[in-house]
Short mmCIF file of C-alpha atoms and ligand atoms in Angstrom, two decimals:
data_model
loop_
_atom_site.label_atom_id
_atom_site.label_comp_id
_atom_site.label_asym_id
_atom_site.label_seq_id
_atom_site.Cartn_x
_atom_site.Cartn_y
_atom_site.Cartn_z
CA UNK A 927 0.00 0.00 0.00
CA UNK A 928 2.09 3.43 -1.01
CA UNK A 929 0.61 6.01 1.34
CA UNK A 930 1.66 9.25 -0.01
CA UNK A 931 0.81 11.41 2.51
CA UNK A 932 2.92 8.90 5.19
CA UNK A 933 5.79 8.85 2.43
CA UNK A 934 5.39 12.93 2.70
CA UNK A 935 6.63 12.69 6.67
CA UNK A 936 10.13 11.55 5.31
CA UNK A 937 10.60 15.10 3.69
CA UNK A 938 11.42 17.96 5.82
CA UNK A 939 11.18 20.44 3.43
CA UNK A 940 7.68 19.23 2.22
CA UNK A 941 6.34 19.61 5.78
CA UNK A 942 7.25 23.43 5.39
CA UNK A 943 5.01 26.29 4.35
CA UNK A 944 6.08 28.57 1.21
CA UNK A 945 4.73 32.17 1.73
CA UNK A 946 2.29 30.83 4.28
CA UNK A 947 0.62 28.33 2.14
CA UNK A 948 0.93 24.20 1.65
CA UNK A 949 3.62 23.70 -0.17
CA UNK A 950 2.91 22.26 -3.64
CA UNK A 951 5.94 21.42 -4.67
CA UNK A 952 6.01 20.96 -8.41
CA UNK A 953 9.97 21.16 -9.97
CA UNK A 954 10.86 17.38 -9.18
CA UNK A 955 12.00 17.59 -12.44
CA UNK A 956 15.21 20.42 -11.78
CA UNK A 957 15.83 18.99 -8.40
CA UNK A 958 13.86 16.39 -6.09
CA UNK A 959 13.33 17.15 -2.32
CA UNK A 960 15.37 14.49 0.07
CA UNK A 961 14.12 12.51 2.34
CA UNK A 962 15.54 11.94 5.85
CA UNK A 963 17.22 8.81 5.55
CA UNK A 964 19.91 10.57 2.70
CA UNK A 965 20.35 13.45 5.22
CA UNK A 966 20.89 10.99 8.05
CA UNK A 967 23.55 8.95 6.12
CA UNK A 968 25.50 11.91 5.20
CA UNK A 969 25.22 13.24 8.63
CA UNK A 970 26.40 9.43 10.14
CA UNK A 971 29.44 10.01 7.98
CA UNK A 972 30.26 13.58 8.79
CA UNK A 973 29.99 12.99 12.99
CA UNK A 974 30.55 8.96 13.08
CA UNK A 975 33.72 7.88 10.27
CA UNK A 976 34.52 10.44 8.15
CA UNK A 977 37.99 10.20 6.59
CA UNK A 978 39.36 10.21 3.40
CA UNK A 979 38.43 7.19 1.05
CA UNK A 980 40.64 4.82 -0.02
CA UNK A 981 44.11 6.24 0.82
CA UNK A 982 44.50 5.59 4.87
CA UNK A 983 44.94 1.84 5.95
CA UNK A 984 43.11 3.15 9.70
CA UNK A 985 39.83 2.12 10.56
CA UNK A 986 38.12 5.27 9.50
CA UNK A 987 39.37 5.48 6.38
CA UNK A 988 38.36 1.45 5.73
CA UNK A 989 34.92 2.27 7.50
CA UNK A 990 34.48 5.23 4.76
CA UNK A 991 35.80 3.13 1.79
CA UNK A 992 33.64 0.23 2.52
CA UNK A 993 30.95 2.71 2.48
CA UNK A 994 31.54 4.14 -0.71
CA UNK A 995 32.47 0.92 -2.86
CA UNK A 996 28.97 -0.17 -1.11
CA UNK A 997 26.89 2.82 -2.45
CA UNK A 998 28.64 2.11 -5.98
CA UNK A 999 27.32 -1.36 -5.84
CA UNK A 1000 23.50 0.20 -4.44
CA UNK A 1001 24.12 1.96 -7.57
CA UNK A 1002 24.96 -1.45 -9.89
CA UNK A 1003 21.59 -3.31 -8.31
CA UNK A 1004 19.57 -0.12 -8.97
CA UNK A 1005 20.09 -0.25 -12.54
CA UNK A 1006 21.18 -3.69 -12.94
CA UNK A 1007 24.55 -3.25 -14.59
CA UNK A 1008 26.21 -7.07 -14.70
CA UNK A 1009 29.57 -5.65 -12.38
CA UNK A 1010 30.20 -2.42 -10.09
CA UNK A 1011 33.47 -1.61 -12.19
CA UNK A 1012 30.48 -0.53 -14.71
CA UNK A 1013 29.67 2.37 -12.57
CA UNK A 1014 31.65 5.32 -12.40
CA UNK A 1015 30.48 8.56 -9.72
CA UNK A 1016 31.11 12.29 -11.07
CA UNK A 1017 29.58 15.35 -10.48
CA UNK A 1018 26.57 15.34 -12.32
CA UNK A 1019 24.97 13.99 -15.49
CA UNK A 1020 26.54 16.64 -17.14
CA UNK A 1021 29.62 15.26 -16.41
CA UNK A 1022 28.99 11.96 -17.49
CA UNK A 1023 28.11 13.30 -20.62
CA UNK A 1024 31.39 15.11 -20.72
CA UNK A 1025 33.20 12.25 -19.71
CA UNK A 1026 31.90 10.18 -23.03
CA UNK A 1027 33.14 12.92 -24.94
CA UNK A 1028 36.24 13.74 -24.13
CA UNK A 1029 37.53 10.12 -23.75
CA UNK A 1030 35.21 8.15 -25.42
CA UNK A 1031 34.79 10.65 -28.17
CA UNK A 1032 38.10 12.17 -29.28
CA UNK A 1033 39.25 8.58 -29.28
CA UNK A 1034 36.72 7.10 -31.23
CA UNK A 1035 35.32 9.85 -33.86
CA UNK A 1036 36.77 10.89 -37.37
CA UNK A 1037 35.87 14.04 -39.62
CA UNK A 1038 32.64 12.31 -41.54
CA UNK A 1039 31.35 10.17 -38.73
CA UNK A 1040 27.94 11.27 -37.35
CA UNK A 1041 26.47 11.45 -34.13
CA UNK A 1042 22.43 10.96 -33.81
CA UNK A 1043 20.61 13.20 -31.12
CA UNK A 1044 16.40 14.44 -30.87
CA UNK A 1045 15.18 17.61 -31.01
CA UNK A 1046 14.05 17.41 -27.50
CA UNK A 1047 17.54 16.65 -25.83
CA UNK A 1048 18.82 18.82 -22.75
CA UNK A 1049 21.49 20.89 -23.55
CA UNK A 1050 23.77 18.57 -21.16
CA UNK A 1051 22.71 16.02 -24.14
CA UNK A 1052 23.89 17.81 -26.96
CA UNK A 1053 26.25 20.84 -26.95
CA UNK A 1054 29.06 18.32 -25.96
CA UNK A 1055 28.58 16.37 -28.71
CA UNK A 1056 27.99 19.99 -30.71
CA UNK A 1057 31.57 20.88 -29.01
CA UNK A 1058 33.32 17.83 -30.50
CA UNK A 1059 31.25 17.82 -33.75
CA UNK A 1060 33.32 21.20 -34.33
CA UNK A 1061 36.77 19.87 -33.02
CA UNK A 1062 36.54 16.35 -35.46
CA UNK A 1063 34.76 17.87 -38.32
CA UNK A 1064 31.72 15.19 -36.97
CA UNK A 1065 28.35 15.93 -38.14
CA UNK A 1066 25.90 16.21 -35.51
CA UNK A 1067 22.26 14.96 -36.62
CA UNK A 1068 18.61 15.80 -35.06
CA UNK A 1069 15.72 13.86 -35.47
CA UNK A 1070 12.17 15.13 -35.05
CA UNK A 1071 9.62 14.56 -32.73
CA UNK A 1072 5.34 14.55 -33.58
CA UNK A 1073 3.66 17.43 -33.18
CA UNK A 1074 2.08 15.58 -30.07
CA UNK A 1075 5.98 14.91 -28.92
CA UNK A 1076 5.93 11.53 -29.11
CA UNK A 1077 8.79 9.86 -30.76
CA UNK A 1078 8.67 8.89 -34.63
CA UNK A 1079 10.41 5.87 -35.33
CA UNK A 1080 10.48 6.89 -39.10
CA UNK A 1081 11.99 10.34 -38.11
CA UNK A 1082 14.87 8.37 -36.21
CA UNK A 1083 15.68 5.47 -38.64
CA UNK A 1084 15.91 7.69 -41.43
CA UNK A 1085 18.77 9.28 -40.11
CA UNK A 1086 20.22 6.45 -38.96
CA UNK A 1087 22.91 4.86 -41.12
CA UNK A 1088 26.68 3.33 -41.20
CA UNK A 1089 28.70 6.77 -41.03
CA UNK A 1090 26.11 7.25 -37.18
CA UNK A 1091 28.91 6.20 -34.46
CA UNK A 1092 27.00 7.16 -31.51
CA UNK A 1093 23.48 7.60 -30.82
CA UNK A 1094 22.70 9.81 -27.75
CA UNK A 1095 19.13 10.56 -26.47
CA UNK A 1096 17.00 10.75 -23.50
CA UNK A 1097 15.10 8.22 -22.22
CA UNK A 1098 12.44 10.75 -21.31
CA UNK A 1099 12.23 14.35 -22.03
CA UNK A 1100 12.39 16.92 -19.19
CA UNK A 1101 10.05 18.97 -21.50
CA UNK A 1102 7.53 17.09 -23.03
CA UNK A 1103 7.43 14.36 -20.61
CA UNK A 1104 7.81 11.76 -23.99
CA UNK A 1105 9.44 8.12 -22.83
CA UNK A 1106 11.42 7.38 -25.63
CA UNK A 1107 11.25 3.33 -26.65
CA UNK A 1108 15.53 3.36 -25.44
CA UNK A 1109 15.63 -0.78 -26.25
CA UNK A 1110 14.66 -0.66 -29.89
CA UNK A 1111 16.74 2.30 -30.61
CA UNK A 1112 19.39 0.67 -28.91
CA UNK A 1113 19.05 -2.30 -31.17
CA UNK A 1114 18.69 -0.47 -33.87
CA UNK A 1115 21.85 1.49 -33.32
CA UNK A 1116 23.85 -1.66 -32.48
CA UNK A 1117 22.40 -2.98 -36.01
CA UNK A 1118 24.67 -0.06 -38.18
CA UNK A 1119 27.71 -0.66 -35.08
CA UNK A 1120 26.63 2.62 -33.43
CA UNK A 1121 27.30 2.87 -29.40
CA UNK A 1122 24.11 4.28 -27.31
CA UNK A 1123 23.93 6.97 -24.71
CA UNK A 1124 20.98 7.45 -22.84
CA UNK A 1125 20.36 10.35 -20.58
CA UNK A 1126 18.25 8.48 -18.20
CA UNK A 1127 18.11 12.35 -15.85
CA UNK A 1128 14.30 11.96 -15.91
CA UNK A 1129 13.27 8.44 -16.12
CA UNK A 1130 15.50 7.29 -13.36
CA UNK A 1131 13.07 9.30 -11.05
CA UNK A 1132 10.15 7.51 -12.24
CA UNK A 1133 11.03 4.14 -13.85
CA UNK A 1134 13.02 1.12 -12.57
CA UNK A 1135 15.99 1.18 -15.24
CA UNK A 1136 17.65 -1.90 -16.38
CA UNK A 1137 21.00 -1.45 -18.51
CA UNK A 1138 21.37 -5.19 -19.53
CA UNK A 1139 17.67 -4.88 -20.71
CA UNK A 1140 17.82 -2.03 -22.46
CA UNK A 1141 21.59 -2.92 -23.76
CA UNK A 1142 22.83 0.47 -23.61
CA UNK A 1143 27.08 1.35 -23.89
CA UNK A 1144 26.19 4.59 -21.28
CA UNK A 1145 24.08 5.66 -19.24
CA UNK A 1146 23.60 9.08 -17.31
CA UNK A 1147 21.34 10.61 -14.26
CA UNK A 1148 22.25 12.87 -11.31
CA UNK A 1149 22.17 12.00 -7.55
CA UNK A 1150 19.73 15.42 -6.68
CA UNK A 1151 17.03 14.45 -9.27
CA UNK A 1152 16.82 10.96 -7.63
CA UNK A 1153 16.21 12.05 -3.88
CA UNK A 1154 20.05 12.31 -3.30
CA UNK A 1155 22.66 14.97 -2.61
CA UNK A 1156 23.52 17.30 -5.29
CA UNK A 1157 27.20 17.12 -6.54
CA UNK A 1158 27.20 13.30 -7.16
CA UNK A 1159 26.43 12.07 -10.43
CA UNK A 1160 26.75 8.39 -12.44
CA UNK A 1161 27.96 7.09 -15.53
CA UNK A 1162 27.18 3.64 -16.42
CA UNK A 1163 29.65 2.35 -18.92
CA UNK A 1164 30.42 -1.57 -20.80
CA UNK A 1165 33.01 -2.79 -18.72
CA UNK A 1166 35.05 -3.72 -22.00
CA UNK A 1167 34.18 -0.08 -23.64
CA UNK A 1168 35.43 1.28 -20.18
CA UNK A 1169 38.69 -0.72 -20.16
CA UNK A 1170 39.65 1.13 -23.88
CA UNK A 1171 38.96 4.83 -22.62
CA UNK A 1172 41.71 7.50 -21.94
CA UNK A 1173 41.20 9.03 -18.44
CA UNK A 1174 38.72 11.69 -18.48
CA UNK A 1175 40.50 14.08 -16.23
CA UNK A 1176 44.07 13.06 -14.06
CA UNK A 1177 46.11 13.55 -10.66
CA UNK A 1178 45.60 11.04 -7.71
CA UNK A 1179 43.37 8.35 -7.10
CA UNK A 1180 43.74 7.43 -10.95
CA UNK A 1181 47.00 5.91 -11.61
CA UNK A 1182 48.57 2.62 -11.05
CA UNK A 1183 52.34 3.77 -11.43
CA UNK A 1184 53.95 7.33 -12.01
CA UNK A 1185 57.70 8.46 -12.81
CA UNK A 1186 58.47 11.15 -14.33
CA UNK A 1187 59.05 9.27 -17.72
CA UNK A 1188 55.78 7.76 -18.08
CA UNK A 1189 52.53 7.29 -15.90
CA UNK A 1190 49.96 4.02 -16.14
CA UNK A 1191 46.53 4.41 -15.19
CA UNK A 1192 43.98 2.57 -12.90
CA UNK A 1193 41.29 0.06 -14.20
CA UNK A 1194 37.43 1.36 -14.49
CA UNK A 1195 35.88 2.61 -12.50
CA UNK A 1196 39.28 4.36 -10.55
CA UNK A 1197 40.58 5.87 -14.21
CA UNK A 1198 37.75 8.27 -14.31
CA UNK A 1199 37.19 9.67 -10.83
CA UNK A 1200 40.39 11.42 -10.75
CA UNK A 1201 40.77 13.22 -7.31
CA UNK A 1202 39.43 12.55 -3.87
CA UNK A 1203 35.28 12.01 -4.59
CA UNK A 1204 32.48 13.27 -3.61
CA UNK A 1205 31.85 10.00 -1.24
CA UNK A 1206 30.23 11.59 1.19
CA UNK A 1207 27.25 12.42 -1.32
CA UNK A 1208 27.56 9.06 -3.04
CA UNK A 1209 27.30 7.09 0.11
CA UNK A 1210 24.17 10.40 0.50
CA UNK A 1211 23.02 8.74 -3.44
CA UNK A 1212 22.68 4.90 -2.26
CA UNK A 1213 20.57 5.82 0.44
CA UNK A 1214 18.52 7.81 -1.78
CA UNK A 1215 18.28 4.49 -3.99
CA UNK A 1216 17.98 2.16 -1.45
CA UNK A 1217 14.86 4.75 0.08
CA UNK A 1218 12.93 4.37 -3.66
CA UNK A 1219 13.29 0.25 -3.70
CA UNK A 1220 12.27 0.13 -0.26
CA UNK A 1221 8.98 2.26 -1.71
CA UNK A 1222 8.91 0.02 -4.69
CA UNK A 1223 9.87 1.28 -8.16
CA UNK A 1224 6.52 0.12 -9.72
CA UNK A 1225 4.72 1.34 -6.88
CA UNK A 1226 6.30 4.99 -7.51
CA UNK A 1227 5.66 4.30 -11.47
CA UNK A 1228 1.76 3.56 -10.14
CA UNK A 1229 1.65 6.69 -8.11
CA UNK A 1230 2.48 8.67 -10.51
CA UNK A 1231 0.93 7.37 -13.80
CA UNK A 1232 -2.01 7.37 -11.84
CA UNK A 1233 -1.52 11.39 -10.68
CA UNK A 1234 0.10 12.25 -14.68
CA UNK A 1235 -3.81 10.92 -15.38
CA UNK A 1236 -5.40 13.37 -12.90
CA UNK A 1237 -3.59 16.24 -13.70
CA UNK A 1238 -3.83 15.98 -17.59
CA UNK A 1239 -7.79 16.09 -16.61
CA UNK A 1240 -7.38 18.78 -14.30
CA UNK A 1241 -5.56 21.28 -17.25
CA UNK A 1242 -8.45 20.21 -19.15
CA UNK A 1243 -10.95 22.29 -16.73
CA UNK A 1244 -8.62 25.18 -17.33
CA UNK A 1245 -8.97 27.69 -20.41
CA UNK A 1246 -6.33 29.39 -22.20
CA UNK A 1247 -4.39 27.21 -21.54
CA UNK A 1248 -1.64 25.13 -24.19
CA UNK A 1249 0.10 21.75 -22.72
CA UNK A 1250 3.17 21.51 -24.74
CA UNK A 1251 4.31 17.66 -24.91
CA UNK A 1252 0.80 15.27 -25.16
CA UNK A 1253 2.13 12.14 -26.36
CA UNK A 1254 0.51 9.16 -24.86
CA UNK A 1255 3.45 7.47 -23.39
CA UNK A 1256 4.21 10.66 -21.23
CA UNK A 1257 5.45 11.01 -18.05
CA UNK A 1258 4.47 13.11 -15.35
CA UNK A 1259 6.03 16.36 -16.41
CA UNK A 1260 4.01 19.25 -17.73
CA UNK A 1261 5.20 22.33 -20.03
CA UNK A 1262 2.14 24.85 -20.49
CA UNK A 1263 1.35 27.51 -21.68
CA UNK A 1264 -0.81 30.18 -19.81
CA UNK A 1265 -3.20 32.67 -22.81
CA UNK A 1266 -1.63 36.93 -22.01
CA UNK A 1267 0.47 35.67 -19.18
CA UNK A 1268 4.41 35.92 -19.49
CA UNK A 1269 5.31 32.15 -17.73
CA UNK A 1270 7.25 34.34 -14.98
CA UNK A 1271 5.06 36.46 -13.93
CA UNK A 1272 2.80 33.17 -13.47
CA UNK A 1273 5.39 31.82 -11.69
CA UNK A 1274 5.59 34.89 -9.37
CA UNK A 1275 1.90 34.58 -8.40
CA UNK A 1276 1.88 31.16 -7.99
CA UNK A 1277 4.69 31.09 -5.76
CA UNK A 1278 2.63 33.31 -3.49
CA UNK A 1279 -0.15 30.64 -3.49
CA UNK A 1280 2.76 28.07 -2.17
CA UNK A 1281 3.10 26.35 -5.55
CA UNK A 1282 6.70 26.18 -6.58
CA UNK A 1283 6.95 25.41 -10.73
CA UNK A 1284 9.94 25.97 -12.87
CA UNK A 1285 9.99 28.98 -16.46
CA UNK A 1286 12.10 29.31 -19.12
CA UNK A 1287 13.57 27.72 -21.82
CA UNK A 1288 14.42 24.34 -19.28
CA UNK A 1289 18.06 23.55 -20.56
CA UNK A 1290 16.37 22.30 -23.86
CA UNK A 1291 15.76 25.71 -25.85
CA UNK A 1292 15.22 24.06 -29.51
CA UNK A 1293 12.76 22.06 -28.52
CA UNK A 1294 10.28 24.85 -26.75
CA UNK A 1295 11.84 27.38 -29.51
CA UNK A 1296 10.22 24.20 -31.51
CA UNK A 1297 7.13 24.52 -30.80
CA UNK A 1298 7.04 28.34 -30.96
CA UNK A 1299 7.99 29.89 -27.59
CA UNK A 1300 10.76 31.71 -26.07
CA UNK A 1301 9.66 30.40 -22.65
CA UNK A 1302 7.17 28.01 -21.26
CA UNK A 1303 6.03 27.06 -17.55
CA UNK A 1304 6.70 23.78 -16.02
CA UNK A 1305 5.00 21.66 -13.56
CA UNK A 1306 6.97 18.27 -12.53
CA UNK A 1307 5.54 14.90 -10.75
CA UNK A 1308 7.76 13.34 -7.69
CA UNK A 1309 7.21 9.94 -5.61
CA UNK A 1310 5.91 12.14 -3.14
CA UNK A 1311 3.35 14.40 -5.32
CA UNK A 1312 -0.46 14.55 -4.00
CA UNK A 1313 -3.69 15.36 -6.04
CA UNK A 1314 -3.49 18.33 -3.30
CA UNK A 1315 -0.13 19.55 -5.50
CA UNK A 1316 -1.97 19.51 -8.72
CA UNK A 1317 -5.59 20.73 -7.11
CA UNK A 1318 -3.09 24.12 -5.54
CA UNK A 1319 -1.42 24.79 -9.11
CA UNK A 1320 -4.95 24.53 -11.46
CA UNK A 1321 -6.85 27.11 -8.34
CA UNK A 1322 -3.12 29.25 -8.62
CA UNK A 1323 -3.53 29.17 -12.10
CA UNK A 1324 -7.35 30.20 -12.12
CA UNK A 1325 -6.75 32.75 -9.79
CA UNK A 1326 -3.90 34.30 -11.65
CA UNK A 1327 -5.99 34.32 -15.08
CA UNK A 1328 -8.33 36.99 -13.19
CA UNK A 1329 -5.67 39.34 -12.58
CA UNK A 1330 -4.60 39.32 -16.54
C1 LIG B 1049 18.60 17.68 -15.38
C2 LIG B 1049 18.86 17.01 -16.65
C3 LIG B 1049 20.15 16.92 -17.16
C4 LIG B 1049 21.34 17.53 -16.49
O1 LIG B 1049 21.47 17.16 -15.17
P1 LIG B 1049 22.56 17.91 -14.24
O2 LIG B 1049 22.30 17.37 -12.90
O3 LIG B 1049 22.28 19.37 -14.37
O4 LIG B 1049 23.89 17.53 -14.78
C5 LIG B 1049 20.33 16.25 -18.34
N1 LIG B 1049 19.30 15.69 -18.97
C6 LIG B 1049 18.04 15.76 -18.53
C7 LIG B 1049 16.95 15.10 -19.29
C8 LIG B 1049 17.78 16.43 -17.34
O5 LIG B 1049 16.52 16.50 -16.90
#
């Protein structure tokens, strides 16, 4: 039985009033509220065994290591990769990204070779492969998306062919909400030897993810967007793809031997986290996972299908008013337009009413410059969203429409 409004209690932050009002708190989508048992982990570390990972042979520092090479494999179950040497922490999905690029990438790319992307990708999706497009004289393709937003298979295979070396998309779209079909277009990809990318930023909050199922090369999401601490990030890689990569960036914790002649580098997942890690906020991250499988992934998938349902018929009892992203397999985030209101000032006036959404362009300007705006608003779903959240934004709405 998911009881939302118990699940609620683990939040702090959602037990808080915004501007005197409940707090409807509606940008899961830029960052997701934590519940207590990530704060308590990083708080056991920082007054219980905090030391430095994987340098001291004390028992703090083998406490702290054990900890962290524990959260890695949290991270492995959550996703299912086949070995823990597949996952590799950094910063952010944005740096995961990075990290394909710059090692993966300038190894593996040739002027003429193309690299496959949507219309609808985040810009952490595509202006590093627009970066190193430029440097290899690479040629970056888009494919197109329905009017509705739902992915065209015809749109994608057509660009698809044997000069595509890497095929990088979302697996859902932080706009329009779309869940892109990641297993066929991974097969397909693997069909003309292309490797696959997916920027799993936004499904990972909502979806249980399985890499051997969907038989991706990488995979990307950030720690804050799935109930963890911000500054931790993973990259799922093929253990074998992995083992060919340059370092990413280098210094200590990397390298297995260094003169001043010649230096030899770590296996995966060591050759890419360069530096002492952010270990506190990874150990912070497999609490956060192990918090949504103790919930249930399909029981979070349930909640919110069920509450993407309610709130697509709520918008419907609203007027002047243009959801941007209404393909059937969407997921519970909302872009809308508001008829004569500029997105921030409806943003302004619903943060007065305690409902927190998200304007602007969303890190994925071509696709709401796409469908004809400069800006758009943006309601998100989280595992701990209420048909109280949605009921606060469509009265904040109403009641800003009378003042325009
Ligand atoms: C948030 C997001 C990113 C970037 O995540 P960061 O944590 O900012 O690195 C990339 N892709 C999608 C789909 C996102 O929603």
């Amino acid at each position: 039985m998911y009881d939302v409004y118990q699940i609620r209690r683990d939040f702090p932050v959602l037990n808080q009033t915004v501007n005197g009002k409940y707090n409807a708190y509606l940008d899961t989508g830029a960052s997701a509220q934590k519940p207590r048992a990530v704060i308590e982990a990083m708080r056991r570390i920082y007054e219980n065994e905090y030391a430095n990972v994987h340098r001291g042979a004390y028992h703090l520092s083998e406490l702290i290591t054990a900890d962290y090479e524990r959260a890695r494999e949290t991270v492995r179950g959550f996703i299912n990769a086949a070995d823990s040497r597949e996952i590799v922490f950094t910063r952010n999905a944005t740096e995961s990204i990075n990290l394909v690029a710059a090692a993966w990438g300038r190894q593996n790319l040739k002027a003429g070779d193309e690299i496959l992307i949507s219309e609808a990708e985040h810009h952490a999706n595509l202006v590093p492969w627009q970066l190193l497009c430029e440097e290899k004289g690479c040629k970056l393709q888009v494919f197109k998306l329905a009017e509705n937003g739902a992915f065209v298979w015809e749109n994608f295979a057509a660009l698809l062919n044997d000069k595509t070396k890497l095929v990088a998309v979302t697996a859902m779209s932080n706009v329009l909400g779309t869940v892109y079909p990641v297993k066929e277009i991974a097969a397909a990809a693997h069909r003309v030897g292309a490797k696959v990318l997916i920027d799993a930023c936004q499904l990972a909050v909502h979806h249980k993810i399985d890499v051997r199922d969907i038989d991706c090369d990488f995979l990307a999401f950030s720690g804050h967007k799935v109930y963890g601490p911000t500054g931790i990030g993973v990259l799922y890689g093929k253990l074998d793809i992995l083992q060919t990569m340059p370092p990413y960036q280098s210094g200590g914790d990397m390298v297995a031997n260094v003169t001043f002649a010649k230096t030899t580098f770590d296996e995966p997942p060591a050759r890419f986290e360069a530096g002492t890690p952010a270990f506190v906020q990874a150990i912070g991250l497999g609490a956060a996972l192990n918090y949504m499988q103790n919930l249930g992934l399909e029981n979070i998938t349930a909640h919110e299908t069920e509450l993407t349902a309610y709130a697509i018929e709520a918008f419907k009892t609203l007027k002047g008013i243009t959801l941007v992203g209404t393909a059937p397999d969407k997921g519970g985030v909302f872009a809308f337009n508001v008829d004569g209101i500029h997105p921030q000032d409806l943003c302004f006036i619903l943060d007065k009413e305690g409902v927190s959404i998200r304007t602007g362009h969303f890190c994925a300007q071509p696709i709401v410059n796409r469908f004809g705006y400069e800006s758009l608003a943006r309601a998100s779903l989280g595992l701990y969203s209420t048909r109280e959240d949605i009921d606060a934004l469509v009265a904040a709405i109403r009641k800003a429409q009378t003042f325009f």
